[in-house]
Coordinates of C-alpha atoms and ligand atoms in Angstrom, one line a residue:
M290 CA -1.7 12.6 19.7
Q291 CA -4.7 10.3 20.2
S292 CA -5.1 7.8 23.1
F293 CA -4.1 4.2 22.4
T294 CA -3.3 0.8 23.8
F295 CA -0.2 -0.8 22.4
W296 CA 0.3 -4.5 23.2
N297 CA 2.6 -6.8 21.3
P298 CA 3.6 -10.0 23.0
T299 CA 5.7 -11.6 20.3
K300 CA 9.3 -12.4 21.5
I301 CA 11.8 -11.6 18.7
V302 CA 15.1 -13.4 18.5
F303 CA 17.1 -11.5 15.9
G304 CA 20.5 -12.1 14.4
K305 CA 23.0 -14.1 12.4
D306 CA 22.7 -17.8 12.8
T307 CA 19.8 -17.7 15.3
A308 CA 17.6 -20.1 13.3
G309 CA 19.2 -23.0 15.1
Q310 CA 17.6 -21.9 18.3
V311 CA 14.1 -22.9 17.1
G312 CA 14.1 -26.2 18.9
K313 CA 14.9 -24.6 22.2
Q314 CA 12.3 -21.9 21.7
A315 CA 9.6 -24.2 20.5
A316 CA 10.1 -26.8 23.3
K317 CA 8.6 -24.3 25.8
F318 CA 5.2 -24.7 24.2
G319 CA 4.8 -28.4 23.9
Q320 CA 6.2 -31.7 22.6
K321 CA 4.4 -32.4 19.3
V322 CA 5.0 -29.8 16.5
L323 CA 3.2 -29.2 13.2
M324 CA 6.0 -27.9 11.0
V325 CA 4.3 -25.8 8.3
Y326 CA 6.2 -24.7 5.2
G327 CA 5.8 -23.7 1.6
Q328 CA 6.5 -25.2 -1.8
S329 CA 10.2 -25.8 -2.2
S330 CA 12.5 -23.0 -1.1
I331 CA 13.4 -24.2 2.4
K332 CA 14.5 -27.6 1.0
K333 CA 16.7 -25.9 -1.6
T334 CA 18.3 -23.4 0.8
G335 CA 19.0 -25.9 3.6
V336 CA 16.7 -24.2 6.1
Y337 CA 14.5 -27.3 6.2
D338 CA 17.4 -29.5 7.5
L339 CA 18.5 -26.8 9.9
V340 CA 15.1 -26.4 11.5
K341 CA 14.3 -30.1 11.6
K342 CA 17.6 -30.9 13.2
S343 CA 17.1 -28.2 15.8
L344 CA 13.5 -29.4 16.6
E345 CA 14.7 -33.0 16.9
A346 CA 17.7 -32.0 19.1
S347 CA 15.2 -30.6 21.5
S348 CA 13.3 -34.0 21.5
L349 CA 10.3 -32.6 19.7
Q350 CA 8.1 -34.8 17.6
V351 CA 7.6 -33.3 14.2
V352 CA 4.6 -33.7 11.9
E353 CA 5.2 -31.9 8.6
F354 CA 2.7 -29.9 6.6
A355 CA 4.1 -28.7 3.4
G356 CA 2.8 -27.0 0.2
V357 CA 1.6 -23.6 1.4
K358 CA 1.3 -21.5 -1.7
S359 CA 2.1 -17.9 -2.0
N360 CA -1.3 -16.2 -1.5
P361 CA -2.4 -19.1 0.7
V362 CA -5.8 -20.8 -0.1
L363 CA -8.6 -22.0 2.2
S364 CA -8.7 -25.6 0.9
H365 CA -5.1 -26.0 2.0
V366 CA -5.8 -24.4 5.4
R367 CA -8.6 -26.9 5.9
E368 CA -6.2 -29.8 5.2
G369 CA -3.8 -28.3 7.8
V370 CA -6.6 -28.0 10.3
K371 CA -7.6 -31.6 9.8
L372 CA -4.0 -32.8 10.2
A373 CA -3.4 -30.7 13.3
K374 CA -6.6 -32.2 14.9
E375 CA -5.8 -35.8 13.9
Q376 CA -2.3 -35.6 15.1
Q377 CA -3.2 -33.6 18.2
V378 CA -0.2 -31.3 17.9
D379 CA 0.7 -29.0 20.7
L380 CA 2.1 -26.1 18.6
I381 CA 2.9 -24.9 15.1
V382 CA 6.4 -24.0 13.9
A383 CA 6.0 -21.9 10.7
V384 CA 9.0 -21.8 8.4
G385 CA 8.7 -19.3 5.6
G386 CA 7.4 -15.9 4.6
G387 CA 4.1 -14.2 5.2
S388 CA 2.1 -16.9 3.3
V389 CA 3.3 -19.7 5.5
I390 CA 2.9 -17.7 8.7
D391 CA -0.6 -16.5 7.7
E392 CA -1.7 -20.0 6.9
S393 CA -0.3 -21.2 10.2
K394 CA -2.4 -18.6 12.1
A395 CA -5.5 -19.9 10.3
I396 CA -4.6 -23.5 11.2
A397 CA -3.8 -22.5 14.8
A398 CA -7.3 -21.1 15.2
G399 CA -9.0 -23.8 13.1
A400 CA -7.4 -26.6 15.1
R401 CA -9.1 -25.3 18.3
T402 CA -12.7 -25.0 17.1
D403 CA -15.4 -27.4 16.1
G404 CA -16.7 -24.8 13.6
D405 CA -15.5 -23.9 10.2
V406 CA -12.3 -21.9 10.1
W407 CA -13.6 -19.6 7.4
D408 CA -16.2 -18.3 10.0
F409 CA -13.3 -16.4 11.6
F410 CA -12.6 -14.6 8.3
I411 CA -16.2 -13.4 7.7
D412 CA -16.7 -12.3 11.3
K413 CA -19.2 -15.1 12.0
A414 CA -17.0 -16.4 14.9
T415 CA -14.3 -15.0 17.2
V416 CA -11.0 -16.8 17.9
R417 CA -11.2 -17.9 21.5
D418 CA -8.5 -20.5 21.5
A419 CA -5.5 -21.2 19.2
L420 CA -2.4 -23.3 19.1
P421 CA 0.8 -21.5 20.0
I422 CA 2.9 -20.4 17.0
V423 CA 6.7 -20.1 16.7
T424 CA 8.0 -18.8 13.4
V425 CA 11.3 -18.9 11.5
L426 CA 11.1 -16.1 9.0
T427 CA 12.7 -16.6 5.6
L428 CA 11.3 -13.5 3.7
A429 CA 11.1 -10.1 5.2
A430 CA 7.9 -8.3 4.0
T431 CA 4.6 -8.7 5.8
A432 CA 5.4 -8.4 9.5
S433 CA 3.1 -11.4 10.0
E434 CA 5.9 -12.6 12.3
M435 CA 5.0 -9.9 14.8
N436 CA 1.3 -9.2 14.3
S437 CA -2.0 -10.9 14.9
G438 CA -3.3 -11.0 11.4
G439 CA -3.3 -13.4 8.5
V440 CA -4.7 -13.4 5.0
V441 CA -6.2 -16.3 3.1
T442 CA -8.1 -16.6 -0.2
N443 CA -11.3 -18.6 -0.4
E444 CA -11.1 -20.1 -3.9
E445 CA -14.8 -20.7 -4.0
T446 CA -15.9 -17.1 -3.3
G447 CA -12.8 -15.2 -4.6
Q448 CA -12.5 -13.4 -1.3
K449 CA -9.0 -12.7 0.0
F450 CA -10.0 -11.9 3.6
N451 CA -8.1 -11.6 6.9
I452 CA -8.3 -13.4 10.3
G453 CA -7.2 -11.5 13.3
A454 CA -7.1 -12.1 17.1
P455 CA -4.7 -11.4 20.0
L456 CA -4.2 -15.2 20.4
L457 CA -2.6 -15.3 16.9
F458 CA 0.5 -13.2 17.7
P459 CA 3.3 -15.7 17.3
K460 CA 4.8 -16.5 20.7
V461 CA 8.4 -16.3 19.3
S462 CA 9.7 -15.3 16.0
I463 CA 13.2 -16.0 14.9
L464 CA 14.6 -13.4 12.5
D465 CA 17.9 -14.6 11.0
P466 CA 18.7 -12.2 8.2
T467 CA 21.1 -14.8 6.6
L468 CA 18.0 -16.9 5.8
T469 CA 16.9 -14.1 3.4
Y470 CA 20.1 -14.2 1.3
T471 CA 18.3 -16.5 -1.2
V472 CA 15.1 -14.4 -1.7
P473 CA 15.1 -13.6 -5.4
A474 CA 15.3 -10.1 -6.8
N475 CA 11.6 -10.0 -7.7
Y476 CA 10.4 -10.8 -4.2
T477 CA 13.1 -8.5 -2.7
A478 CA 11.4 -5.7 -4.7
Y479 CA 7.8 -6.8 -3.8
S480 CA 8.9 -6.9 -0.1
G481 CA 10.1 -3.3 -0.2
V482 CA 6.8 -2.2 -1.8
D483 CA 4.8 -4.1 0.8
A484 CA 6.7 -2.7 3.8
I485 CA 6.4 0.9 2.4
C486 CA 2.7 0.4 1.8
H487 CA 2.1 -0.8 5.4
L488 CA 3.8 2.4 6.6
V489 CA 2.0 4.9 4.5
E490 CA -1.6 3.5 4.8
G491 CA -1.9 5.0 8.3
Y492 CA 0.3 8.0 7.5
F493 CA -1.9 9.0 4.6
T494 CA -5.4 8.2 6.0
A495 CA -5.3 9.3 9.7
A496 CA -7.0 12.6 10.4
D497 CA -5.0 13.9 13.3
P498 CA -2.3 16.3 12.1
N499 CA -0.5 16.3 15.5
T500 CA 1.6 13.2 15.0
P501 CA 5.2 14.4 14.5
L502 CA 6.7 11.3 16.1
Q503 CA 4.6 8.9 14.1
D504 CA 5.2 10.8 10.9
R505 CA 9.0 10.8 11.3
L506 CA 9.0 7.1 12.2
V507 CA 7.2 6.4 9.0
E508 CA 9.4 8.6 6.9
A509 CA 12.6 7.2 8.4
L510 CA 11.4 3.6 7.9
V511 CA 10.3 4.3 4.2
K512 CA 13.7 5.8 3.4
T513 CA 15.5 2.9 5.2
V514 CA 13.4 0.3 3.3
M515 CA 14.3 2.0 0.0
E516 CA 18.0 2.2 0.8
S517 CA 18.2 -1.4 2.0
T518 CA 16.2 -2.7 -1.0
D519 CA 18.6 -0.9 -3.4
R520 CA 21.6 -2.4 -1.6
I521 CA 20.2 -5.9 -1.6
L522 CA 19.4 -5.7 -5.3
V523 CA 23.1 -5.0 -5.9
D524 CA 24.4 -7.6 -3.5
P525 CA 21.8 -10.2 -2.2
R526 CA 24.3 -11.3 0.5
D527 CA 24.8 -7.8 2.0
Y528 CA 24.2 -8.8 5.7
E529 CA 23.7 -5.3 7.0
A530 CA 21.1 -4.5 4.3
R531 CA 19.3 -7.8 4.7
A532 CA 19.3 -7.2 8.5
T533 CA 18.1 -3.6 8.3
M534 CA 15.3 -4.6 5.8
M535 CA 14.2 -7.5 8.0
W536 CA 13.7 -5.4 11.1
S537 CA 12.3 -2.5 9.2
A538 CA 9.6 -4.7 7.6
T539 CA 8.7 -6.1 11.0
L540 CA 8.4 -2.6 12.5
A541 CA 6.3 -1.5 9.5
L542 CA 3.3 -3.6 10.6
N543 CA 3.7 -4.6 14.2
G544 CA 1.5 -1.8 15.6
L545 CA 4.3 0.6 16.5
T546 CA 4.0 3.3 13.8
P547 CA 0.2 3.9 14.0
A548 CA 0.0 4.0 17.8
G549 CA -1.4 7.4 18.6
I550 CA -2.6 8.4 15.1
G551 CA -6.3 7.5 15.8
P552 CA -8.5 5.7 13.3
F553 CA -7.0 4.9 9.9
G554 CA -7.8 2.7 6.9
F555 CA -6.0 0.2 4.6
P556 CA -7.6 1.2 1.3
N557 CA -4.6 0.2 -0.9
H558 CA -4.6 -3.3 0.7
M559 CA -8.3 -3.5 0.3
I560 CA -8.0 -3.0 -3.5
E561 CA -4.8 -5.1 -3.8
H562 CA -6.3 -8.1 -2.2
S563 CA -8.6 -8.4 -5.2
L564 CA -5.7 -8.3 -7.6
S565 CA -3.8 -11.2 -5.8
A566 CA -7.1 -13.1 -5.3
L567 CA -8.2 -12.9 -8.9
Y568 CA -4.9 -13.0 -10.7
D569 CA -2.6 -14.7 -8.2
I570 CA 0.0 -12.0 -8.5
A571 CA 2.5 -11.3 -5.7
H572 CA 1.0 -9.0 -3.0
G573 CA 3.8 -6.4 -3.3
A574 CA 3.4 -6.4 -7.1
G575 CA -0.3 -5.6 -6.7
L576 CA 0.5 -2.8 -4.3
S577 CA 2.9 -1.1 -6.6
I578 CA 0.1 -1.0 -9.1
V579 CA -2.5 0.4 -6.7
L580 CA -0.6 2.8 -4.5
P581 CA 0.6 5.4 -7.0
A582 CA -2.9 5.5 -8.5
W583 CA -4.6 5.8 -5.1
M584 CA -2.1 8.5 -4.1
A585 CA -2.9 10.5 -7.3
Y586 CA -6.7 10.1 -6.8
T587 CA -6.6 11.0 -3.1
A588 CA -4.2 13.9 -3.3
R589 CA -6.5 15.7 -5.7
R590 CA -8.8 16.6 -2.8
A591 CA -6.3 16.7 0.1
P592 CA -2.7 17.1 -1.1
A593 CA -1.0 18.2 2.2
R594 CA 0.0 14.8 3.5
F595 CA 1.2 13.7 0.1
A596 CA 3.2 16.9 -0.3
R597 CA 4.9 16.4 3.0
F598 CA 5.7 12.8 2.0
G599 CA 7.3 14.1 -1.2
R600 CA 9.3 16.7 0.6
E601 CA 10.5 14.5 3.5
V602 CA 11.2 11.3 1.6
F603 CA 12.3 12.5 -1.8
G604 CA 13.5 16.0 -1.0
I605 CA 11.0 17.6 -3.3
S606 CA 11.3 21.4 -3.0
E607 CA 8.0 22.6 -4.6
A608 CA 6.2 25.1 -2.4
D609 CA 2.8 24.3 -3.9
D610 CA 1.2 21.3 -2.2
Q611 CA -0.5 19.9 -5.3
Q612 CA 2.7 20.0 -7.2
A613 CA 4.8 18.6 -4.4
A614 CA 2.3 15.8 -4.0
A615 CA 2.3 14.9 -7.7
K616 CA 6.1 14.9 -7.8
G617 CA 6.4 12.7 -4.6
T618 CA 3.9 10.2 -6.1
A619 CA 5.8 10.2 -9.4
A620 CA 9.1 9.6 -7.5
L621 CA 7.7 6.7 -5.6
K622 CA 6.3 5.2 -8.8
A623 CA 9.6 5.6 -10.5
W624 CA 11.4 3.8 -7.7
F625 CA 8.9 0.9 -7.9
E626 CA 9.7 0.7 -11.6
R627 CA 13.4 0.9 -11.0
I628 CA 13.4 -2.0 -8.6
G629 CA 11.3 -4.1 -11.0
S630 CA 7.8 -4.0 -9.5
P631 CA 4.9 -3.3 -11.9
T632 CA 3.1 0.0 -11.7
T633 CA 0.3 -0.6 -14.2
L634 CA -2.4 -3.2 -14.7
A635 CA -1.0 -3.7 -18.2
A636 CA 2.5 -4.5 -16.8
A637 CA 0.9 -7.3 -14.8
D638 CA -1.1 -8.5 -17.9
I639 CA -4.4 -7.5 -16.3
P640 CA -6.8 -6.1 -19.0
A641 CA -8.4 -2.7 -18.2
T642 CA -11.7 -4.3 -19.3
D643 CA -11.5 -6.3 -16.0
I644 CA -11.7 -3.1 -13.8
P645 CA -15.4 -3.5 -13.1
K646 CA -14.9 -7.1 -12.0
I647 CA -12.0 -6.2 -9.8
A648 CA -14.0 -3.3 -8.2
A649 CA -16.9 -5.7 -7.6
N650 CA -14.6 -8.1 -5.8
A651 CA -12.8 -5.3 -3.8
V652 CA -16.0 -3.8 -2.5
M653 CA -16.7 -7.1 -0.5
L654 CA -13.5 -6.3 1.6
A655 CA -14.3 -2.6 1.7
K656 CA -17.6 -3.6 3.5
K657 CA -15.8 -5.9 5.9
W658 CA -13.3 -3.2 6.7
R659 CA -16.0 -0.5 6.8
L660 CA -14.3 1.6 4.2
D661 CA -17.7 3.0 3.3
D662 CA -16.5 5.7 0.9
Y663 CA -15.0 3.0 -1.4
T664 CA -17.9 2.1 -3.7
E665 CA -17.4 0.1 -6.8
E666 CA -17.4 3.4 -8.8
V667 CA -14.7 4.9 -6.6
I668 CA -12.5 1.8 -6.8
G669 CA -13.1 1.7 -10.5
E670 CA -11.9 5.3 -10.9
I671 CA -8.7 4.6 -8.9
L672 CA -8.0 1.6 -11.0
Q673 CA -8.5 3.6 -14.2
L674 CA -5.5 5.6 -13.1
A675 CA -3.5 2.4 -13.0
R676 CA -4.3 1.2 -16.5
Ligands
LIG201 O1 6.8 -21.5 -1.2 P1 8.3 -21.4 -1.2 O2 9.0 -22.4 -2.0 O3 8.9 -21.4 0.2 O4 8.7 -20.0 -1.9 C1 8.4 -18.7 -1.4 C2 7.3 -18.1 -2.3 O5 7.3 -18.6 -3.6 C3 9.6 -17.8 -1.6 N1 10.6 -17.7 -0.5 C4 10.3 -17.5 0.8 N2 11.4 -17.4 1.5 C5 12.5 -17.6 0.6 C6 11.9 -17.8 -0.7 N3 12.6 -18.1 -1.8 C7 14.0 -18.1 -1.6 N4 14.6 -17.9 -0.4 C8 13.9 -17.7 0.7 N5 14.5 -17.4 1.9 O6 9.1 -16.5 -1.8 C9 7.8 -16.6 -2.4 C10 6.9 -15.6 -1.7 O7 6.6 -16.0 -0.4 P2 5.4 -15.4 0.5 O8 5.4 -16.0 1.8 O9 4.2 -15.6 -0.4 O10 5.7 -13.9 0.5 P3 5.3 -12.8 1.5 O11 6.1 -12.9 2.7 O12 5.4 -11.5 0.8 O13 3.8 -13.1 1.9 C11 2.7 -12.7 1.1 C12 1.4 -13.0 1.7 O14 1.2 -12.3 2.9 C13 0.0 -11.6 2.9 C14 -0.2 -11.3 1.4 O15 -1.5 -10.9 1.1 C15 0.3 -12.6 0.8 O16 -0.8 -13.5 0.8 N6 0.1 -10.5 3.8 C16 0.1 -10.7 5.2 C17 0.0 -9.7 6.1 C18 0.0 -10.0 7.6 N7 -0.2 -11.2 8.0 O17 0.1 -9.1 8.4 C19 0.0 -8.3 5.7 C20 0.3 -8.1 4.3 O18 -0.2 -6.8 3.9 C21 -0.1 -9.1 3.4 O19 -1.5 -9.0 3.0
LIG202 ZN1 0.8 -5.7 2.7

């Protein structure tokens, strides 16, 4: 096991009917709230009324900022920053999924700087101050509710880049599984893919083989995410499955599972961000295209981790590592297909002739994330396996 520092200051309030506590929780951080939300779901589901009532019952003044799109964009972040500054809000209450929370993090940082918010994404500036954030999660996938990162697309440059800073951990996140009953089947599937990909990025890319605890945590969480997703697709109002999925997705990217594994990369996310930046597809849908191809490509040279994954998660009994790795990858891909997430570029209507364009875009993030082995050629070869 490698040395590490684990620090996660987000308070989690988890359970049935907890969303009504948002006012009480938010009131600890100020009086004037910027309530950030997405396109239309919270008004349809009643979550908007619930949150607004709770905030007002705690005598909070609410300024609304709606319209965050899935795969949030910089121009909308800038509007939010302007409003937060004009209105001099004390805190942000983010009500939605990863997109709303990510955009809220960018607004939180942007509201407390005189510079341009995009500078934080391109490492030209460091976040030294930010508005406090309280979240009410309505879609369990990204773990943005319990981590310090956020992802936004700059429509002018085509870069889907991340912001990250300790100050951007939400202060409190309310995880009420009943709010996710209305998440449609497609996003339920994409969420399962995303949580699994968060877990395996470190599992597959860290070099230290002496990580039995971390390995088993990942394998248990992957199996649990698959089982819960299967159950939710049968019955979207299965409370136990929604609750298990919600907490599993949070644990998948809150820093717990990679603690002690040493340096690791996020190559699948690096490539996927170009798919959602260029084609505006759902993040999880992009990952189910990239991950099986990346696994096949990477296992060619070093199959042992992939073989272990196949054996532990899918019960593959092949003794040969290459074969066990190939069968494990095929089993994961088959599960992605069964739940309705695309596994080829063609299935997402992305022409194979675009591969050089996608690779050229992805390499910008590879540079930022110092994934130096991922040249345009390598990324192109991986994508060729996903045609
Ligand atoms: O906009 P509305 O109308 O609210 O609809 C949303 C959206 O269309 C809808 N939705 C959310 N909750 C719902 C609901 N529909 C019905 N009932 C509910 N309870 O679902 C759609 C997708 O929402 P979105 O927030 O975009 O999904 P997700 O949580 O998967 O977030 C995706 C974004 O997060 C980024 C992704 O790149 C993508 O931009 N990520 C953030 C990470 C982080 N901060 O740590 C890590 C991830 O790897 C990821 O990159
Ligand atoms: Zn992800």
